[in-house]
Structure formats: structure tokens, C-alpha cells
Amino acid sequence: MDGEELTEQETALYDRQIRVWGADAQRRLSKSHILVYGMKGTVAEFCKNIVLAGVGSLTLVDDRAVTEDALSANFLILPDEDLYHGKTLAEVCRDSLKEFNPMVDVSVEKGDISTLGVDFFEKFDAVVISCCSLAKKKLINQKCRQLSKRVAFYTVDCRGSCGEIFVDLQDYKYSKKKLEETIECQLSYPSFEEANLVPWTALPKKVSKLYFAMRVIERFEDVEGCNPGETSIADLPVVVKLRKELCETNSLNEAQIPDALLERLLVGTMEFPPVCAIIGGILGQEVIKAISGKGDPLKNFFFFDAMDGKGLIEDISNPNAGS
């Protein structure tokens, strides 16, 4: 991304945001390449935000067909069957996103990217994945970490009125302004697998209940071999049993993971558009910060629950690993 200046057309189009975060940050954005896997409503909001911000290219991956559930939260799918009949979700979203900013190269990659080699991910600066299994999250994150260059990795999940973002920037250097001076900072991030291995007893006492509840649901889906969004209230007895086992293993009071919250996550298989907008907005902001190298990045989980309207950042890292 270094060494290439903004074109005259880019400078004119992005004039207002250049005034906000500077020409260098916009140059980095305009030369960046983003990969997105799983075109749900939250991801649609994210894609809209970074396309408007002016990234260089955006590659979409989702071979699924358009369904009624997808129509309910993904505003990139126009309500005219003739426009999406025979197309994959990624293809439909690509066509809509091109209308937002013709200067951004929006393309589609077909197939399961988790089966591709490490070299495939080298052309990207950030990878965002959604709607996939625990094993696939770990695998793709691992492949991003095997590269000689740093590739920012994000997972995003929205279940009904709740949402979660995970961030892995590896060893990340950035600058921020404090009063009249610019300070250089550095953070070290754990991988998704490393974060999941942090003992619950090592976490701060007031960690978000959503963190624990999402881990229980994620583990349930992994054990049962079902995809995110394929759960129902009928699964609650098995999920409650799994919660008990996990809490006993991690010496955590089961009251930290209420039945009511587990029920909401199990039945919240459809996304809630206002929550999609919030989570997608936060995710877009974080990717822009990671690429531009300006501003405090999120480390390393973000949770939002529309029931109380609160967004919480939780640093789930091994306390002995440093930060």
C-alpha cells in the first residue's frame, strides 16, 4: 500500500473524509483489499460502510441462494425476484454495492475459502468472516497468521438482538493524538483460538454475560455439527447441560449465563436490522482504523445487546502474554 498517491479523481471524491482523517489514511484505504465471507445483514452494513469510505477492492464469498430470511435483514438484496433469481448471495450483493461507489472494485470468489491455501489470503489486508463454524473461524484465522505480512482478522455474529465482534490484529502499531502531540502505540492480540483458551477464572469479574453465552452456543453448534442460525428452543435442554459442564470446568457460577439469554440466542436465528446497523457500523470503523493506522483499535471483543442498549469492549487475553 505504500508509495502510491491518490489520483485526482479519488482526492475529489473523498475530499470530505480526507479532511477528517488525512490524505495518508485515505491513501492506505484506497489501496487496501478486503475479503468478506458470509453475506448476512450485519456484513451487508459493514460492506456498505467500507465501500463508501473508499477501499481499493472488496471480495465477497457466499455461494448460498437468496432466501426469505436473507431478505429480512440484508438491504443489498432488492425485493424483486427477477433481479436475484439464479444468483448467489455474493453475486446479488456485489451488484448492489457497485452502485454505492463505482471506484471500488467489488468482486465475487466462489467456493469454500477455508479449503484454499495460505497464499490465497496474502493479497488481502483484512479478512472478515461470518456465518461459519467454530472450527472454520480458527482455521481461517490461523492461515492469516501464517503469512509474512500482517492481515487483520475479524469475526462478526449477530443473533436476534445481540451481536459480537472479534478482532485479531496480531502485533499492531498505530498512532493517536493526545493533546497536541502524536503518540506511537503498540498492542499484541491473541488469535481466536488463543482467546477461547483463556481460562474463565483468569478473566475480570465483570465480563459481559454475552461473552460466556456466545461461547456456550458456539460450542453447542460445534459439538452438534450444525451451522450458526440452525438452532431452536428445542435445543435448550442440551445447551443448559453443556452450560453446566463448562461452568463446572471453568469454576464459573451458572448465574453468569442466564437461561433467558441462552433462549434469546437460540431462537434469534434471524437478524434484527437495527442491531445489524450498529454492529456493521462498529466493524467498519474498526477495519478503517486498522488499515489507516490511526486511532485506538478495539481489543479484542465487542458485544452489543439491544435489550439494554449497551455496547461493551472486553479484552479476552492471557494475562501472562502481555498487551
mmCIF file of C-alpha atoms in Angstrom:
data_model
loop_
_atom_site.group_PDB
_atom_site.id
_atom_site.type_symbol
_atom_site.label_atom_id
_atom_site.label_comp_id
_atom_site.label_asym_id
_atom_site.label_seq_id
_atom_site.Cartn_x
_atom_site.Cartn_y
_atom_site.Cartn_z
ATOM 1 C CA MET A 1 0.000 0.000 0.000
ATOM 2 C CA ASP A 2 2.986 2.320 0.426
ATOM 3 C CA GLY A 3 4.286 4.638 -2.277
ATOM 4 C CA GLU A 4 1.107 5.154 -4.297
ATOM 5 C CA GLU A 5 -0.546 8.545 -4.222
ATOM 6 C CA LEU A 6 -4.261 9.266 -4.528
ATOM 7 C CA THR A 7 -5.460 10.056 -8.020
ATOM 8 C CA GLU A 8 -7.069 13.409 -8.769
ATOM 9 C CA GLN A 9 -10.445 11.671 -9.042
ATOM 10 C CA GLU A 10 -10.017 9.955 -5.642
ATOM 11 C CA THR A 11 -8.956 13.212 -3.997
ATOM 12 C CA ALA A 12 -12.064 14.956 -5.316
ATOM 13 C CA LEU A 13 -14.454 12.116 -4.381
ATOM 14 C CA TYR A 14 -13.089 11.600 -0.866
ATOM 15 C CA ASP A 15 -12.420 15.259 -0.092
ATOM 16 C CA ARG A 16 -14.664 15.399 2.996
ATOM 17 C CA GLN A 17 -13.201 12.350 4.711
ATOM 18 C CA ILE A 18 -9.651 13.387 3.823
ATOM 19 C CA ARG A 19 -10.375 16.474 5.910
ATOM 20 C CA VAL A 20 -11.318 14.165 8.817
ATOM 21 C CA TRP A 21 -8.554 11.538 8.817
ATOM 22 C CA GLY A 22 -5.981 12.929 6.375
ATOM 23 C CA ALA A 23 -4.676 12.103 2.905
ATOM 24 C CA ASP A 24 -2.293 9.384 4.125
ATOM 25 C CA ALA A 25 -5.108 7.427 5.819
ATOM 26 C CA GLN A 26 -7.273 7.753 2.699
ATOM 27 C CA ARG A 27 -4.388 6.609 0.504
ATOM 28 C CA ARG A 28 -3.996 3.478 2.620
ATOM 29 C CA LEU A 29 -7.737 2.811 2.388
ATOM 30 C CA SER A 30 -7.808 3.329 -1.374
ATOM 31 C CA LYS A 31 -5.021 0.787 -1.866
ATOM 32 C CA SER A 32 -6.424 -1.816 0.553
ATOM 33 C CA HIS A 33 -8.032 -5.156 -0.303
ATOM 34 C CA ILE A 34 -10.753 -6.663 1.902
ATOM 35 C CA LEU A 35 -12.124 -10.230 1.904
ATOM 36 C CA VAL A 36 -15.594 -10.917 3.313
ATOM 37 C CA TYR A 37 -17.093 -14.377 3.929
ATOM 38 C CA GLY A 38 -20.817 -14.742 4.703
ATOM 39 C CA MET A 39 -23.247 -12.118 3.395
ATOM 40 C CA LYS A 40 -25.671 -11.620 6.275
ATOM 41 C CA GLY A 41 -27.375 -8.351 7.209
ATOM 42 C CA THR A 42 -24.605 -7.225 9.556
ATOM 43 C CA VAL A 43 -21.969 -7.893 6.909
ATOM 44 C CA ALA A 44 -24.053 -6.020 4.312
ATOM 45 C CA GLU A 45 -23.975 -2.950 6.575
ATOM 46 C CA PHE A 46 -20.217 -3.330 7.004
ATOM 47 C CA CYS A 47 -19.637 -3.663 3.260
ATOM 48 C CA LYS A 48 -21.703 -0.556 2.534
ATOM 49 C CA ASN A 49 -19.653 1.431 5.048
ATOM 50 C CA ILE A 50 -16.217 0.484 3.722
ATOM 51 C CA VAL A 51 -17.271 0.834 0.075
ATOM 52 C CA LEU A 52 -18.450 4.377 0.796
ATOM 53 C CA ALA A 53 -15.193 5.009 2.688
ATOM 54 C CA GLY A 54 -13.294 4.080 -0.469
ATOM 55 C CA VAL A 55 -11.330 0.848 -0.019
ATOM 56 C CA GLY A 56 -9.457 -0.355 -3.074
ATOM 57 C CA SER A 57 -11.236 -3.651 -3.545
ATOM 58 C CA LEU A 58 -13.779 -5.872 -1.816
ATOM 59 C CA THR A 59 -14.074 -9.614 -2.472
ATOM 60 C CA LEU A 60 -17.306 -11.334 -1.413
ATOM 61 C CA VAL A 61 -17.734 -15.057 -0.718
ATOM 62 C CA ASP A 62 -21.155 -16.659 -0.195
ATOM 63 C CA ASP A 63 -22.468 -19.333 -2.537
ATOM 64 C CA ARG A 64 -25.860 -19.633 -0.816
ATOM 65 C CA ALA A 65 -29.079 -18.791 -2.625
ATOM 66 C CA VAL A 66 -31.265 -15.844 -1.586
ATOM 67 C CA THR A 67 -33.929 -16.829 0.987
ATOM 68 C CA GLU A 68 -36.794 -15.063 2.764
ATOM 69 C CA ASP A 69 -34.637 -14.875 5.908
ATOM 70 C CA ALA A 70 -31.883 -13.114 3.968
ATOM 71 C CA LEU A 71 -34.364 -10.594 2.572
ATOM 72 C CA SER A 72 -35.481 -9.606 6.065
ATOM 73 C CA ALA A 73 -32.145 -8.086 7.113
ATOM 74 C CA ASN A 74 -29.916 -7.679 4.048
ATOM 75 C CA PHE A 75 -30.847 -4.387 2.371
ATOM 76 C CA LEU A 76 -28.469 -5.121 -0.537
ATOM 77 C CA ILE A 77 -30.996 -7.673 -1.848
ATOM 78 C CA LEU A 78 -33.634 -5.829 -3.840
ATOM 79 C CA PRO A 79 -37.206 -7.155 -3.336
ATOM 80 C CA ASP A 80 -37.557 -8.221 -6.974
ATOM 81 C CA GLU A 81 -37.031 -11.923 -7.570
ATOM 82 C CA ASP A 82 -36.130 -11.315 -11.218
ATOM 83 C CA LEU A 83 -33.038 -9.414 -10.024
ATOM 84 C CA TYR A 84 -31.650 -12.232 -7.890
ATOM 85 C CA HIS A 85 -33.093 -15.404 -9.395
ATOM 86 C CA GLY A 86 -30.299 -17.858 -10.171
ATOM 87 C CA LYS A 87 -27.650 -15.735 -8.434
ATOM 88 C CA THR A 88 -25.746 -16.422 -5.241
ATOM 89 C CA LEU A 89 -25.950 -14.084 -2.242
ATOM 90 C CA ALA A 90 -22.471 -12.789 -3.010
ATOM 91 C CA GLU A 91 -23.363 -12.006 -6.626
ATOM 92 C CA VAL A 92 -26.543 -10.146 -5.657
ATOM 93 C CA CYS A 93 -24.712 -8.087 -3.019
ATOM 94 C CA ARG A 94 -21.870 -7.331 -5.432
ATOM 95 C CA ASP A 95 -24.289 -5.845 -7.959
ATOM 96 C CA SER A 96 -25.821 -3.553 -5.319
ATOM 97 C CA LEU A 97 -22.506 -2.483 -3.780
ATOM 98 C CA LYS A 98 -21.120 -1.381 -7.141
ATOM 99 C CA GLU A 99 -23.848 1.266 -7.231
ATOM 100 C CA PHE A 100 -22.625 2.798 -3.952
ATOM 101 C CA ASN A 101 -19.140 3.610 -5.224
ATOM 102 C CA PRO A 102 -18.063 2.686 -8.776
ATOM 103 C CA MET A 103 -14.419 3.433 -7.872
ATOM 104 C CA VAL A 104 -14.275 0.364 -5.612
ATOM 105 C CA ASP A 105 -13.604 -2.971 -7.317
ATOM 106 C CA VAL A 106 -16.235 -5.365 -5.916
ATOM 107 C CA SER A 107 -15.813 -8.997 -6.990
ATOM 108 C CA VAL A 108 -17.002 -12.498 -6.059
ATOM 109 C CA GLU A 109 -14.955 -15.553 -5.131
ATOM 110 C CA LYS A 110 -16.758 -18.901 -5.285
ATOM 111 C CA GLY A 111 -16.191 -21.948 -3.118
ATOM 112 C CA ASP A 112 -15.200 -22.607 0.478
ATOM 113 C CA ILE A 113 -12.221 -20.354 1.243
ATOM 114 C CA SER A 114 -11.289 -22.444 4.279
ATOM 115 C CA THR A 115 -10.108 -25.150 1.848
ATOM 116 C CA LEU A 116 -7.796 -22.751 -0.004
ATOM 117 C CA GLY A 117 -4.089 -22.477 0.721
ATOM 118 C CA VAL A 118 -2.418 -19.806 2.822
ATOM 119 C CA ASP A 119 -1.230 -17.951 -0.296
ATOM 120 C CA PHE A 120 -4.836 -17.059 -1.212
ATOM 121 C CA PHE A 121 -5.097 -14.739 1.807
ATOM 122 C CA GLU A 122 -1.830 -12.904 1.101
ATOM 123 C CA LYS A 123 -3.444 -10.458 -1.343
ATOM 124 C CA PHE A 124 -5.769 -9.102 1.362
ATOM 125 C CA ASP A 125 -5.214 -6.545 4.121
ATOM 126 C CA ALA A 126 -8.249 -7.561 6.179
ATOM 127 C CA VAL A 127 -10.417 -10.696 6.345
ATOM 128 C CA VAL A 128 -13.956 -10.582 7.798
ATOM 129 C CA ILE A 129 -15.919 -13.796 8.314
ATOM 130 C CA SER A 130 -19.459 -14.519 9.446
ATOM 131 C CA CYS A 131 -21.989 -17.392 9.484
ATOM 132 C CA CYS A 132 -19.422 -20.110 9.944
ATOM 133 C CA SER A 133 -18.427 -22.775 12.442
ATOM 134 C CA LEU A 134 -16.029 -22.515 15.358
ATOM 135 C CA ALA A 135 -13.551 -24.757 13.519
ATOM 136 C CA LYS A 136 -13.667 -22.613 10.377
ATOM 137 C CA LYS A 137 -13.070 -19.401 12.359
ATOM 138 C CA LYS A 138 -9.980 -20.937 13.944
ATOM 139 C CA LEU A 139 -8.691 -22.310 10.633
ATOM 140 C CA ILE A 140 -9.022 -19.086 8.626
ATOM 141 C CA ASN A 141 -7.515 -17.050 11.472
ATOM 142 C CA GLN A 142 -4.590 -19.483 11.604
ATOM 143 C CA LYS A 143 -3.994 -19.139 7.849
ATOM 144 C CA CYS A 144 -3.952 -15.339 8.125
ATOM 145 C CA ARG A 145 -1.355 -15.615 10.895
ATOM 146 C CA GLN A 146 0.925 -17.865 8.825
ATOM 147 C CA LEU A 147 1.596 -15.096 6.309
ATOM 148 C CA SER A 148 4.736 -12.967 6.331
ATOM 149 C CA LYS A 149 2.558 -9.814 6.176
ATOM 150 C CA ARG A 150 0.049 -8.817 8.849
ATOM 151 C CA VAL A 151 -3.550 -9.476 7.792
ATOM 152 C CA ALA A 152 -6.233 -8.095 10.122
ATOM 153 C CA PHE A 153 -8.803 -10.772 11.015
ATOM 154 C CA TYR A 154 -12.381 -10.258 12.237
ATOM 155 C CA THR A 155 -15.352 -12.457 13.042
ATOM 156 C CA VAL A 156 -18.830 -10.988 13.384
ATOM 157 C CA ASP A 157 -22.004 -12.657 14.604
ATOM 158 C CA CYS A 158 -25.493 -11.216 15.032
ATOM 159 C CA ARG A 159 -28.203 -13.299 16.687
ATOM 160 C CA GLY A 160 -31.531 -11.531 17.026
ATOM 161 C CA SER A 161 -30.983 -8.510 19.268
ATOM 162 C CA CYS A 162 -27.403 -9.486 20.224
ATOM 163 C CA GLY A 163 -24.136 -9.069 18.366
ATOM 164 C CA GLU A 164 -20.437 -9.884 18.749
ATOM 165 C CA ILE A 165 -17.218 -8.814 17.013
ATOM 166 C CA PHE A 166 -13.811 -10.461 17.494
ATOM 167 C CA VAL A 167 -10.609 -8.723 16.385
ATOM 168 C CA ASP A 168 -7.106 -10.102 15.786
ATOM 169 C CA LEU A 169 -4.538 -7.535 14.611
ATOM 170 C CA GLN A 170 -1.568 -9.670 15.741
ATOM 171 C CA ASP A 171 1.281 -7.266 16.684
ATOM 172 C CA TYR A 172 -0.172 -3.909 15.748
ATOM 173 C CA LYS A 173 1.433 -0.460 15.740
ATOM 174 C CA TYR A 174 -0.632 2.691 15.419
ATOM 175 C CA SER A 175 -0.614 6.384 16.236
ATOM 176 C CA LYS A 176 -3.062 8.530 18.149
ATOM 177 C CA LYS A 177 -3.259 12.173 19.096
ATOM 178 C CA LYS A 178 -3.026 13.257 22.716
ATOM 179 C CA LEU A 179 -3.482 16.970 23.145
ATOM 180 C CA GLU A 180 -1.087 18.496 20.601
ATOM 181 C CA GLU A 181 1.263 15.550 20.157
ATOM 182 C CA THR A 182 1.067 12.261 18.253
ATOM 183 C CA ILE A 183 1.837 9.146 20.281
ATOM 184 C CA GLU A 184 3.053 5.863 18.785
ATOM 185 C CA CYS A 185 1.403 2.811 20.375
ATOM 186 C CA GLN A 186 1.582 -0.974 20.076
ATOM 187 C CA LEU A 187 -0.789 -3.809 21.002
ATOM 188 C CA SER A 188 -0.407 -7.592 20.852
ATOM 189 C CA TYR A 189 -3.531 -9.613 20.071
ATOM 190 C CA PRO A 190 -4.246 -13.293 20.704
ATOM 191 C CA SER A 191 -5.640 -15.466 17.926
ATOM 192 C CA PHE A 192 -9.275 -16.561 18.059
ATOM 193 C CA GLU A 193 -8.189 -19.972 19.340
ATOM 194 C CA GLU A 194 -5.890 -18.461 21.978
ATOM 195 C CA ALA A 195 -8.659 -16.152 23.190
ATOM 196 C CA ASN A 196 -11.020 -19.119 23.518
ATOM 197 C CA LEU A 197 -8.432 -20.987 25.581
ATOM 198 C CA VAL A 198 -8.120 -18.239 28.206
ATOM 199 C CA PRO A 199 -9.461 -19.787 31.459
ATOM 200 C CA TRP A 200 -12.672 -18.134 32.606
ATOM 201 C CA THR A 201 -11.172 -17.893 36.102
ATOM 202 C CA ALA A 202 -8.457 -15.607 34.684
ATOM 203 C CA LEU A 203 -10.987 -13.094 33.334
ATOM 204 C CA PRO A 204 -12.092 -9.919 35.147
ATOM 205 C CA LYS A 205 -15.074 -10.399 37.467
ATOM 206 C CA LYS A 206 -17.478 -8.280 35.418
ATOM 207 C CA VAL A 207 -17.046 -9.769 31.951
ATOM 208 C CA SER A 208 -20.143 -9.451 29.728
ATOM 209 C CA LYS A 209 -22.608 -12.312 30.156
ATOM 210 C CA LEU A 210 -22.840 -12.342 26.364
ATOM 211 C CA TYR A 211 -19.227 -13.488 26.140
ATOM 212 C CA PHE A 212 -19.954 -16.646 28.130
ATOM 213 C CA ALA A 213 -23.348 -17.269 26.492
ATOM 214 C CA MET A 214 -21.905 -16.964 22.970
ATOM 215 C CA ARG A 215 -19.164 -19.445 23.839
ATOM 216 C CA VAL A 216 -21.769 -21.957 25.077
ATOM 217 C CA ILE A 217 -23.863 -21.633 21.897
ATOM 218 C CA GLU A 218 -20.743 -21.774 19.725
ATOM 219 C CA ARG A 219 -19.580 -24.944 21.482
ATOM 220 C CA PHE A 220 -23.060 -26.481 21.140
ATOM 221 C CA GLU A 221 -23.072 -25.854 17.380
ATOM 222 C CA ASP A 222 -19.583 -27.325 17.129
ATOM 223 C CA VAL A 223 -20.493 -30.497 19.058
ATOM 224 C CA GLU A 224 -23.789 -30.987 17.219
ATOM 225 C CA GLY A 225 -22.293 -30.155 13.811
ATOM 226 C CA CYS A 226 -24.901 -27.538 12.983
ATOM 227 C CA ASN A 227 -24.350 -24.181 11.299
ATOM 228 C CA PRO A 228 -24.968 -20.836 13.042
ATOM 229 C CA GLY A 229 -28.651 -19.969 12.783
ATOM 230 C CA GLU A 230 -29.842 -23.584 12.766
ATOM 231 C CA THR A 231 -30.766 -23.669 16.450
ATOM 232 C CA SER A 232 -34.189 -23.548 18.114
ATOM 233 C CA ILE A 233 -35.765 -23.519 21.579
ATOM 234 C CA ALA A 234 -35.901 -27.319 21.375
ATOM 235 C CA ASP A 235 -32.122 -27.321 21.823
ATOM 236 C CA LEU A 236 -32.319 -25.591 25.208
ATOM 237 C CA PRO A 237 -32.084 -28.742 27.435
ATOM 238 C CA VAL A 238 -28.862 -29.836 25.720
ATOM 239 C CA VAL A 239 -27.476 -26.292 25.814
ATOM 240 C CA VAL A 240 -28.270 -25.961 29.546
ATOM 241 C CA LYS A 241 -26.481 -29.256 30.192
ATOM 242 C CA LEU A 242 -23.470 -28.030 28.226
ATOM 243 C CA ARG A 243 -23.504 -24.762 30.164
ATOM 244 C CA LYS A 244 -23.339 -26.716 33.427
ATOM 245 C CA GLU A 245 -20.364 -28.735 32.201
ATOM 246 C CA LEU A 246 -18.493 -25.643 31.003
ATOM 247 C CA CYS A 247 -19.204 -23.730 34.200
ATOM 248 C CA GLU A 248 -18.007 -26.628 36.360
ATOM 249 C CA THR A 249 -14.835 -26.963 34.264
ATOM 250 C CA ASN A 250 -14.156 -23.225 34.459
ATOM 251 C CA SER A 251 -15.316 -22.682 38.075
ATOM 252 C CA LEU A 252 -17.954 -20.183 36.967
ATOM 253 C CA ASN A 253 -21.326 -19.621 38.619
ATOM 254 C CA GLU A 254 -24.089 -20.688 36.204
ATOM 255 C CA ALA A 255 -25.948 -17.475 37.077
ATOM 256 C CA GLN A 256 -23.423 -15.689 34.837
ATOM 257 C CA ILE A 257 -25.122 -17.346 31.853
ATOM 258 C CA PRO A 258 -28.893 -16.899 32.420
ATOM 259 C CA ASP A 259 -31.412 -19.255 30.821
ATOM 260 C CA ALA A 260 -33.233 -16.261 29.348
ATOM 261 C CA LEU A 261 -30.108 -15.125 27.478
ATOM 262 C CA LEU A 262 -29.435 -18.613 26.105
ATOM 263 C CA GLU A 263 -33.064 -18.808 24.946
ATOM 264 C CA ARG A 264 -32.757 -15.499 23.105
ATOM 265 C CA LEU A 265 -29.591 -16.640 21.322
ATOM 266 C CA LEU A 266 -31.107 -19.994 20.369
ATOM 267 C CA VAL A 267 -34.286 -18.542 18.868
ATOM 268 C CA GLY A 268 -32.617 -15.397 17.483
ATOM 269 C CA THR A 269 -31.748 -17.071 14.206
ATOM 270 C CA MET A 270 -32.908 -14.034 12.217
ATOM 271 C CA GLU A 271 -31.016 -10.757 12.408
ATOM 272 C CA PHE A 272 -32.568 -7.575 13.787
ATOM 273 C CA PRO A 273 -31.840 -4.779 11.242
ATOM 274 C CA PRO A 274 -31.159 -2.006 13.807
ATOM 275 C CA VAL A 275 -28.607 -4.267 15.518
ATOM 276 C CA CYS A 276 -27.076 -5.069 12.114
ATOM 277 C CA ALA A 277 -26.606 -1.336 11.517
ATOM 278 C CA ILE A 278 -24.879 -0.833 14.874
ATOM 279 C CA ILE A 279 -22.595 -3.870 14.661
ATOM 280 C CA GLY A 280 -21.831 -3.252 10.985
ATOM 281 C CA GLY A 281 -21.008 0.370 11.752
ATOM 282 C CA ILE A 282 -18.618 -0.529 14.570
ATOM 283 C CA LEU A 283 -16.939 -3.190 12.422
ATOM 284 C CA GLY A 284 -16.481 -0.758 9.529
ATOM 285 C CA GLN A 285 -14.934 1.782 11.862
ATOM 286 C CA GLU A 286 -12.509 -0.813 13.256
ATOM 287 C CA VAL A 287 -11.356 -2.019 9.828
ATOM 288 C CA ILE A 288 -10.787 1.576 8.723
ATOM 289 C CA LYS A 289 -8.719 2.229 11.859
ATOM 290 C CA ALA A 290 -6.663 -0.940 11.346
ATOM 291 C CA ILE A 291 -5.869 -0.086 7.729
ATOM 292 C CA SER A 292 -5.173 3.595 8.287
ATOM 293 C CA GLY A 293 -3.130 3.006 11.455
ATOM 294 C CA LYS A 294 -4.885 5.871 13.202
ATOM 295 C CA GLY A 295 -6.968 5.761 16.363
ATOM 296 C CA ASP A 296 -7.292 3.287 19.235
ATOM 297 C CA PRO A 297 -8.352 -0.117 17.861
ATOM 298 C CA LEU A 298 -10.781 -2.393 19.653
ATOM 299 C CA LYS A 299 -9.157 -5.181 21.662
ATOM 300 C CA ASN A 300 -10.426 -7.763 21.210
ATOM 301 C CA PHE A 301 -14.185 -8.489 21.649
ATOM 302 C CA PHE A 302 -17.139 -6.142 21.255
ATOM 303 C CA PHE A 303 -20.648 -7.059 22.451
ATOM 304 C CA PHE A 304 -23.960 -5.333 21.898
ATOM 305 C CA ASP A 305 -27.367 -6.205 23.366
ATOM 306 C CA ALA A 306 -30.395 -4.210 22.218
ATOM 307 C CA MET A 307 -32.245 -5.197 25.390
ATOM 308 C CA ASP A 308 -30.161 -2.729 27.408
ATOM 309 C CA GLY A 309 -28.722 -0.728 24.520
ATOM 310 C CA LYS A 310 -25.157 -1.177 25.774
ATOM 311 C CA GLY A 311 -22.012 -1.860 23.795
ATOM 312 C CA LEU A 312 -19.124 -3.405 25.756
ATOM 313 C CA ILE A 313 -15.470 -3.961 24.849
ATOM 314 C CA GLU A 314 -13.813 -6.942 26.553
ATOM 315 C CA ASP A 315 -10.089 -7.744 26.401
ATOM 316 C CA ILE A 316 -10.045 -11.549 26.468
ATOM 317 C CA SER A 317 -6.321 -12.281 26.518
ATOM 318 C CA ASN A 318 -3.955 -14.424 28.511
ATOM 319 C CA PRO A 319 -2.856 -12.113 31.358
ATOM 320 C CA ASN A 320 0.671 -13.562 31.140
ATOM 321 C CA ALA A 321 1.006 -12.815 27.421
ATOM 322 C CA GLY A 322 1.315 -9.027 27.747
ATOM 323 C CA SER A 323 -0.591 -6.430 25.703
#
